Short mmCIF file of C-alpha atoms and ligand atoms in Angstrom, two decimals:
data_model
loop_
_atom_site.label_atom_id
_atom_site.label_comp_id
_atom_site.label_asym_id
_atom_site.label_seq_id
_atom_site.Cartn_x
_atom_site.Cartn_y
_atom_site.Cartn_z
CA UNK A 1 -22.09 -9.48 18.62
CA UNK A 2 -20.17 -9.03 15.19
CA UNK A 3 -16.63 -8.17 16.06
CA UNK A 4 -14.40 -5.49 14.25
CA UNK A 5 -9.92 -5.69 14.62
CA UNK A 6 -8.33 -2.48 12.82
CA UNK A 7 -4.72 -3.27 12.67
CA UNK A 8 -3.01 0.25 12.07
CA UNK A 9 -3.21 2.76 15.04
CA UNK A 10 -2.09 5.43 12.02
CA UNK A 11 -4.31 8.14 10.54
CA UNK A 12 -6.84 5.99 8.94
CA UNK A 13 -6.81 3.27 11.25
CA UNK A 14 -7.45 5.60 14.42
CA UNK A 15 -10.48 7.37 12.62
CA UNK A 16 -12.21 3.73 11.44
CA UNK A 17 -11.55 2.71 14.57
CA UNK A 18 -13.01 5.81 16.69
CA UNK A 19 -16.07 6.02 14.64
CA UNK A 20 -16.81 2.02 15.03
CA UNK A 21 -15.88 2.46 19.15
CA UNK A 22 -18.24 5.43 18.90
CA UNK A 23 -21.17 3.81 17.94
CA UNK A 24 -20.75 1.09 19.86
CA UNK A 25 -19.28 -1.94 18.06
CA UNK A 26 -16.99 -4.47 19.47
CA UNK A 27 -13.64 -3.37 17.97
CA UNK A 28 -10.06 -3.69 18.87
CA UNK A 29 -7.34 -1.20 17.38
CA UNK A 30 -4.10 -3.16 17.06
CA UNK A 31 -0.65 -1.48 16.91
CA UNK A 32 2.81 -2.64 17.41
CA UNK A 33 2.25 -2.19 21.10
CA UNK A 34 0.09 -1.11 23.96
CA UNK A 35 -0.13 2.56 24.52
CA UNK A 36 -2.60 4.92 24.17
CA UNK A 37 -2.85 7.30 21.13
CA UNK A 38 -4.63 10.79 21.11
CA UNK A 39 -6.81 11.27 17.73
CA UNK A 40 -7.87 14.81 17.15
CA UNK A 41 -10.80 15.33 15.14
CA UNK A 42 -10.57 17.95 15.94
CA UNK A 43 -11.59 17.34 19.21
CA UNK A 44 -9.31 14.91 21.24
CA UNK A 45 -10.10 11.33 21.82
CA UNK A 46 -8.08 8.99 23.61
CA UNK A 47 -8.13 5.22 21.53
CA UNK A 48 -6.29 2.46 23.59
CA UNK A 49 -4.47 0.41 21.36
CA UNK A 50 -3.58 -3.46 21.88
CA UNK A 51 -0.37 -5.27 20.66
CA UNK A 52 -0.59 -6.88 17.70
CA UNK A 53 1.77 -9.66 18.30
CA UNK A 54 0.65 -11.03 21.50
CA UNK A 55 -3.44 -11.45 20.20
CA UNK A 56 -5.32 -14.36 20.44
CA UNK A 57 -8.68 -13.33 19.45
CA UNK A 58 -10.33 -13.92 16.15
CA UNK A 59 -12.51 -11.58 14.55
CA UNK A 60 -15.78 -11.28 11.84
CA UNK A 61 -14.12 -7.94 10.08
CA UNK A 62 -10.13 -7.05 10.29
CA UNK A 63 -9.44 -3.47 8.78
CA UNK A 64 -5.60 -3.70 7.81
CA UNK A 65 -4.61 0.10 7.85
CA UNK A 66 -0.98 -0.78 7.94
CA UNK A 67 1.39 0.75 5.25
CA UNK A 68 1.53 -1.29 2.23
CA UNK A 69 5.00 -2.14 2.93
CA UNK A 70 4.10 -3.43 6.59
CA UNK A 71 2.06 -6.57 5.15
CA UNK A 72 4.91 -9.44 5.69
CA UNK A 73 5.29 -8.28 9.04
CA UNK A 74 1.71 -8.22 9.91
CA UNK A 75 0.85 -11.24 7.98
CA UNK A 76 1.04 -14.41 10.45
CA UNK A 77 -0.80 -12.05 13.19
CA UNK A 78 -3.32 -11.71 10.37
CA UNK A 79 -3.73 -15.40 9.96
CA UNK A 80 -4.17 -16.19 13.87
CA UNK A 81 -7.02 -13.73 13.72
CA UNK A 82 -9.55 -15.14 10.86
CA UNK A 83 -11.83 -18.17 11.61
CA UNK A 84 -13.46 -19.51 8.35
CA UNK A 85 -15.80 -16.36 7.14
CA UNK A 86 -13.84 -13.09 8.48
CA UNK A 87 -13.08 -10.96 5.75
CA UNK A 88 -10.20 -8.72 5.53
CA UNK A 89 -11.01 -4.95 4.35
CA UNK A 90 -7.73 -3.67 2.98
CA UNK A 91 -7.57 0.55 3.77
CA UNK A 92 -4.55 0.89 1.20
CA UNK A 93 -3.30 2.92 -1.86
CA UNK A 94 -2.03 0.93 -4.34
CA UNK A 95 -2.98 -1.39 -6.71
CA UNK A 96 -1.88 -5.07 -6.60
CA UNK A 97 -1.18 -5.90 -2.94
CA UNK A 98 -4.81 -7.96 -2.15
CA UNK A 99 -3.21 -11.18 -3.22
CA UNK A 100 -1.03 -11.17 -0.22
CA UNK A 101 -4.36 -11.01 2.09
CA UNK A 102 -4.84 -15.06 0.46
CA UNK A 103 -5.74 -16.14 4.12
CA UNK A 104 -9.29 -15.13 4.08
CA UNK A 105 -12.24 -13.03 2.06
CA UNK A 106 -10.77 -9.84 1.23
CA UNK A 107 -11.33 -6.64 -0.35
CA UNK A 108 -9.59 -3.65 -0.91
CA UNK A 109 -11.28 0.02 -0.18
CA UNK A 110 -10.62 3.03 -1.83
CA UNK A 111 -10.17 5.46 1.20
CA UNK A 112 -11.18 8.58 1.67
CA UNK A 113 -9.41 9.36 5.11
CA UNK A 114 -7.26 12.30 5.28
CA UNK A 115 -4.98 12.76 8.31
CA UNK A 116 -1.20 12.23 9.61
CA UNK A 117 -0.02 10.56 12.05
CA UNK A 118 2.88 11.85 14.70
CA UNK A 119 4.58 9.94 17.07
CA UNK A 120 0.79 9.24 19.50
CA UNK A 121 -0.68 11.94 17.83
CA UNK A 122 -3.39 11.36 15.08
CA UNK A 123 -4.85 14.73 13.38
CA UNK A 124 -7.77 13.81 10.86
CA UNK A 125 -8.05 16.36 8.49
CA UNK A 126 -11.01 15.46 6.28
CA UNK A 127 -13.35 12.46 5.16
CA UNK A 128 -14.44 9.92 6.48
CA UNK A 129 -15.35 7.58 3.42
CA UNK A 130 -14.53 3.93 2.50
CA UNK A 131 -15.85 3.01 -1.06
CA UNK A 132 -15.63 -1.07 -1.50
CA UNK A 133 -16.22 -3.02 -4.15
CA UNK A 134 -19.91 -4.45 -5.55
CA UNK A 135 -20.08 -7.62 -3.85
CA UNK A 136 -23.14 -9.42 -1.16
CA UNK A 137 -20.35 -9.51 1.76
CA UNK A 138 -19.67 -5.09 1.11
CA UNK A 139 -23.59 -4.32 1.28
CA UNK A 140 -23.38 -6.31 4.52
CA UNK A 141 -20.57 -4.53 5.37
CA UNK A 142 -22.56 -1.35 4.54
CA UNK A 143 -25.86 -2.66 6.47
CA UNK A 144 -23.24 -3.44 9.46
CA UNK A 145 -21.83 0.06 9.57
CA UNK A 146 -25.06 2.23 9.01
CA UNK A 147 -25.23 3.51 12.66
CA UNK A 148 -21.47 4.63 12.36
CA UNK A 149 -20.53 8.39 11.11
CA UNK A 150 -18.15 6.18 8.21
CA UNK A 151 -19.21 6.71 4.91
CA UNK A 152 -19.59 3.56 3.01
CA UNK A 153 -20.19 3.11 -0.60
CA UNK A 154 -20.22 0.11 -2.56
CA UNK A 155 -19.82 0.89 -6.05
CA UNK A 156 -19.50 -1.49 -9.26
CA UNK A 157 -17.09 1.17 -10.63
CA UNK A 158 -14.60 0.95 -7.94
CA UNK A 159 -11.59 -0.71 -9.76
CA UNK A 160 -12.07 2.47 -11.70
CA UNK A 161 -12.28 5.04 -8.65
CA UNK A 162 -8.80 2.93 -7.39
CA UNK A 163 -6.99 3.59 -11.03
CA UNK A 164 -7.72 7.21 -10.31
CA UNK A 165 -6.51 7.51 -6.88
CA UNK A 166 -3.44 5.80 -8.28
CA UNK A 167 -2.98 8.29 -11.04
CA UNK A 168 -3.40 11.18 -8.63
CA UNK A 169 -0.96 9.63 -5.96
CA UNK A 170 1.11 9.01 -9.52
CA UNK A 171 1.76 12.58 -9.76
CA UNK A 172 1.96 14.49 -6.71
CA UNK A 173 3.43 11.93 -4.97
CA UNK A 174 6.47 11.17 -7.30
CA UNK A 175 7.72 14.60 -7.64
CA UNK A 176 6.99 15.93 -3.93
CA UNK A 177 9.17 12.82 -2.35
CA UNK A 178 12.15 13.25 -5.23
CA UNK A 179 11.81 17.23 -4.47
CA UNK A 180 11.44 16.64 -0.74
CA UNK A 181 8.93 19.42 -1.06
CA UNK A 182 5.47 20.50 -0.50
CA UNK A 183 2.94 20.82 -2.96
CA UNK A 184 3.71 24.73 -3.51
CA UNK A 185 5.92 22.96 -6.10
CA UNK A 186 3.33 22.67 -8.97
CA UNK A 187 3.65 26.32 -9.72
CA UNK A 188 6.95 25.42 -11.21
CA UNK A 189 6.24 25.78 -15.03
CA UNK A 190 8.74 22.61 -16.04
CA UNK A 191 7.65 21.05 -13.05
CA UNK A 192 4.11 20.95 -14.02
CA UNK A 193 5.26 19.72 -17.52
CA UNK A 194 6.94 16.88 -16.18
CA UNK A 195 3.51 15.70 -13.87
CA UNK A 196 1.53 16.36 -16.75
CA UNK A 197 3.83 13.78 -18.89
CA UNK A 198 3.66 11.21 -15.82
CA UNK A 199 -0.14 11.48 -15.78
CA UNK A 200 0.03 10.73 -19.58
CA UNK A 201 1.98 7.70 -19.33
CA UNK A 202 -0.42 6.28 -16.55
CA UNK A 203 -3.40 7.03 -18.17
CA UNK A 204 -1.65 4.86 -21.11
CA UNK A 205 -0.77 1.89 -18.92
CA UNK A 206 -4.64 2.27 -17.42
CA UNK A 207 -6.19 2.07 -20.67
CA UNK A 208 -3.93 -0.40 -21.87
CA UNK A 209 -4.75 -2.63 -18.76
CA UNK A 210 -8.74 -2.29 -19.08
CA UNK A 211 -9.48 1.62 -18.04
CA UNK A 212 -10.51 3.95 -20.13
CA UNK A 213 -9.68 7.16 -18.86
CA UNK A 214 -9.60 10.24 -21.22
CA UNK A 215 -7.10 13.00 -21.75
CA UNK A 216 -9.11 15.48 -19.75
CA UNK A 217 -8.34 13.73 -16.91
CA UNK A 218 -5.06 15.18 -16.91
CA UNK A 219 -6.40 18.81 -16.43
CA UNK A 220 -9.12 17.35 -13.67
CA UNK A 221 -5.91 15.89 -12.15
CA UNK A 222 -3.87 18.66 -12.29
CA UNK A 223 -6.37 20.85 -10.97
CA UNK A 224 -6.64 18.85 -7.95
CA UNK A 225 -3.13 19.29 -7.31
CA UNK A 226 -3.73 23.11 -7.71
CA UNK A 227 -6.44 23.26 -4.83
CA UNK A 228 -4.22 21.65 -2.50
CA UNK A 229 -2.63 23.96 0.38
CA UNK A 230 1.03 24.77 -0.72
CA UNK A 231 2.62 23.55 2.28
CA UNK A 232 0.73 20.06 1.98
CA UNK A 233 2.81 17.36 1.63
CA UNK A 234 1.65 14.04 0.70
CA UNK A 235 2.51 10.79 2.28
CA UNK A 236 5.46 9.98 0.66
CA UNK A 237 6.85 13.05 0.79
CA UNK A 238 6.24 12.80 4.72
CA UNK A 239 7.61 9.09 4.30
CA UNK A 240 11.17 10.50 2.65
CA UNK A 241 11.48 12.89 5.44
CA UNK A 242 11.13 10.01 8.13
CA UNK A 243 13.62 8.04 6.28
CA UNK A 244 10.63 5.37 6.47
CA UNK A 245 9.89 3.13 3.40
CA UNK A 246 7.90 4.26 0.10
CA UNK A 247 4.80 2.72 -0.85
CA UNK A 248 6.36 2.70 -3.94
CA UNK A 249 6.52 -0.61 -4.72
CA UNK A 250 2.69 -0.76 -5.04
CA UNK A 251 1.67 2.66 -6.53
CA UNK A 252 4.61 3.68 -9.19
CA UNK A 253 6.01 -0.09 -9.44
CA UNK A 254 3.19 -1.41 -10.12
CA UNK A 255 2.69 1.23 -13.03
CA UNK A 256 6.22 0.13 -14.00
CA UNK A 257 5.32 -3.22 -14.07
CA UNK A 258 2.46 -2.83 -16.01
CA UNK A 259 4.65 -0.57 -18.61
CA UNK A 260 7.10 -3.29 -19.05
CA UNK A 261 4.42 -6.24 -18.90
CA UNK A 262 2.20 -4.37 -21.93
CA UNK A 263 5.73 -2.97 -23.39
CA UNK A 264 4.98 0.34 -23.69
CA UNK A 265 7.10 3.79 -23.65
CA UNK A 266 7.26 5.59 -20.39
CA UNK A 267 10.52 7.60 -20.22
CA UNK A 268 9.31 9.93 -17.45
CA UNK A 269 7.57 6.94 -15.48
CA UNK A 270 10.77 4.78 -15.95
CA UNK A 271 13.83 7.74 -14.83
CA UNK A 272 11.00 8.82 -12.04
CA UNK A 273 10.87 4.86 -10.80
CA UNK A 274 14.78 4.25 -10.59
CA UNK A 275 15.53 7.29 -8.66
CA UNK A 276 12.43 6.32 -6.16
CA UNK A 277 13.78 2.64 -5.93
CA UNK A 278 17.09 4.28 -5.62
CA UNK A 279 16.04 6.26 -1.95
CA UNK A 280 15.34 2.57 -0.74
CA UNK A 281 18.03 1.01 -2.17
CA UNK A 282 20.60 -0.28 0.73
CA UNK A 283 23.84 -2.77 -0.12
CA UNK A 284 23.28 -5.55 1.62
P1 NDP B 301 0.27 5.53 9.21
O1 NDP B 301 1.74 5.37 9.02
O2 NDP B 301 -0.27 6.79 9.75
O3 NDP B 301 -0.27 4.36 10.12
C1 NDP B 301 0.12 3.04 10.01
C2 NDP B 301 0.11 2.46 11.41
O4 NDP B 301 0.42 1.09 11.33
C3 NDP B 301 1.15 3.09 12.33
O5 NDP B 301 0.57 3.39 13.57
C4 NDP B 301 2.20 2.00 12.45
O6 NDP B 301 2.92 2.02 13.66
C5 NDP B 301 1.32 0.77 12.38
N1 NDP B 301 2.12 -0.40 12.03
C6 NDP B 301 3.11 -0.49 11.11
N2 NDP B 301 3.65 -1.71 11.12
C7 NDP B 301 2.99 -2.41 12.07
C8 NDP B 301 3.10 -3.74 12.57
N3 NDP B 301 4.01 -4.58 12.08
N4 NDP B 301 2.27 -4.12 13.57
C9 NDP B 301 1.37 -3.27 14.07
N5 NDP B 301 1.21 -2.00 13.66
C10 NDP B 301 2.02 -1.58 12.67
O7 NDP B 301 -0.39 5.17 7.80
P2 NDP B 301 -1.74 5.79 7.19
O8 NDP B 301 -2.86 5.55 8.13
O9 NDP B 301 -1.47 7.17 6.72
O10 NDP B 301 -1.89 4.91 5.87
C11 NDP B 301 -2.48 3.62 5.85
C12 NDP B 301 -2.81 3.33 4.39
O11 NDP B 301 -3.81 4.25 3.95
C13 NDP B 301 -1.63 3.55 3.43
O12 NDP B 301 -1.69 2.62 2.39
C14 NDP B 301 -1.85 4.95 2.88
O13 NDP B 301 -1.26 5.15 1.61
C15 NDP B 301 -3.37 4.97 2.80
N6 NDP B 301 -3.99 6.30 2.82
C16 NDP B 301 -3.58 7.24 3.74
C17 NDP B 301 -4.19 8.49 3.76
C18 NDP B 301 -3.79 9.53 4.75
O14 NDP B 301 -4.26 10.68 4.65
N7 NDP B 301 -2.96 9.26 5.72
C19 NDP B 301 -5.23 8.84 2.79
C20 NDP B 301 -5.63 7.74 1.93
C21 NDP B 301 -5.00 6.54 1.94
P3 NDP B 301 4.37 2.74 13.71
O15 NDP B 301 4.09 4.19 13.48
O16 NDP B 301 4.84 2.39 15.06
O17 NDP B 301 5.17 2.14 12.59
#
């Protein structure tokens, strides 16, 4: 019988993981330690989860649902659990990181999981939808998880649909973990100004890389922000309260990096990067 690890007992790893369990797939949730976790959904669902560190089984399909910034410390776990045709489905924002997942077939998802995670509380909010890239292995993948309540889409466009989520985390996320505040802040006039010249800049550094988003976009964006609750937060703004790690790195760095690599002007992108590689910064 095929045989499913989701490493990750956070919001998205808990709901892949409950909806595989479920319908009756092999799968293993894999945190940092034993314990059990209580997902509600919003009824409540107890998920054991298994330690990470002291595995020894291999597996056909790993979900990594890990922060970004957790790979390195997940990574030789990862290894011990592939055998020659497992293949890794990365459950990440960001754009960049699937070159670190070198030690099998892997692919990244564009998630459509909403929920937060609290000490061994999960609360899922809303969705339930990976989409993965057009490839033999995702239909499989698709084929594989049929009988689960997951929704999986394999779409030729998905590069695309990940360049979007990146430009919508671009936004909300940058200014609600600099403001430590909710998303009530994009009725601020100058406020909505400033996300407006952000989502300009990464639609520039999109296009210039391949995309070819239009201007509208920024309104569609923008919009989106305006239908969120006001007292949402978003992950990194949840991530600065914590004192935890931003996912920075992989969602405005790697528009930074792109910036400098195609040397273009982004004044807002660049002052809104320093100060968010400034919260991590630490002298030693
Ligand atoms: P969470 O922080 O909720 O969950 C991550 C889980 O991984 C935590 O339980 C954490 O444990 C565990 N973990 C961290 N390091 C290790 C380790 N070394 N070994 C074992 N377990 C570890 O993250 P999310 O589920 O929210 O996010 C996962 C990814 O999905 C991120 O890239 C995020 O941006 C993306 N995403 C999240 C959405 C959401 O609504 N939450 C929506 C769409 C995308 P501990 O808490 O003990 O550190």
């Amino acid at each position: 019988m095929t045989n499913f690890a989701v490493i990750g007992n956070g919001a998205v790893g808990s709901v892949i993981a409950n909806e595989l369990k479920s319908a009756g797939k092999n799968v293993r949730l894999f945190g940092r330690q034993e314990q059990q976790i209580i997902l509600s959904m919003p009824q409540q669902v107890k998920l054991n989860v298994t330690s990470l560190v002291v595995n020894q089984e291999k597996f056909d399909y790993i979900f990594v649902a890990v922060k970004a910034t957790r790979i390195a410390e997940i990574r030789s776990a990862l290894i011990k659990m592939c055998h020659p045709d497992t293949i890794i489905i990365v459950c990440q924002n960001g754009i960049g990181q699937l070159l670190q997942f070198n030690m099998a077939q892997s692919f990244q998802a564009a998630v459509y999981i909403s929920g937060q995670k609290n000490g061994l509380q999960v609360t899922h909010f809303r969705d339930k939808k990976l989409i993965l890239p057009e490839h033999q292995l995702m239909h499989q993948l698709k084929e594989e998880l049929s009988d689960t309540e997951l929704v999986i889409e394999v779409s030729s466009n998905q590069l695309t649909i990940l360049w979007y989520k990146m430009l919508v985390n671009l936004g909300i996320n940058t200014v609600t973990a600099l403001s430590k505040n909710t998303a009530q802040i994009v009725e601020i006039p100058e406020l909505r100004e400033l996300v407006q010249s952000l989502l300009k800049e990464g639609i520039l550094i999109a296009n210039t890389h391949g995309e070819s988003f239009t201007h509208e976009v920024v309104d569609e964006i923008m919009a989106i922000y305006d239908g969120y609750p006001p007292q949402m937060g978003t992950s990194m703004y949840y991530d600065t309260l914590e004192n935890r790690l931003l996912e920075y790195d992989f969602i405005q760095g790697e528009f930074y990096r792109l910036a400098r690599h195609y040397q273009l002007k982004t004044p807002v992108l660049d002052t809104c990067c320093i100060l968010l590689s400034a919260y991590q910064y630490k002298k030693h």
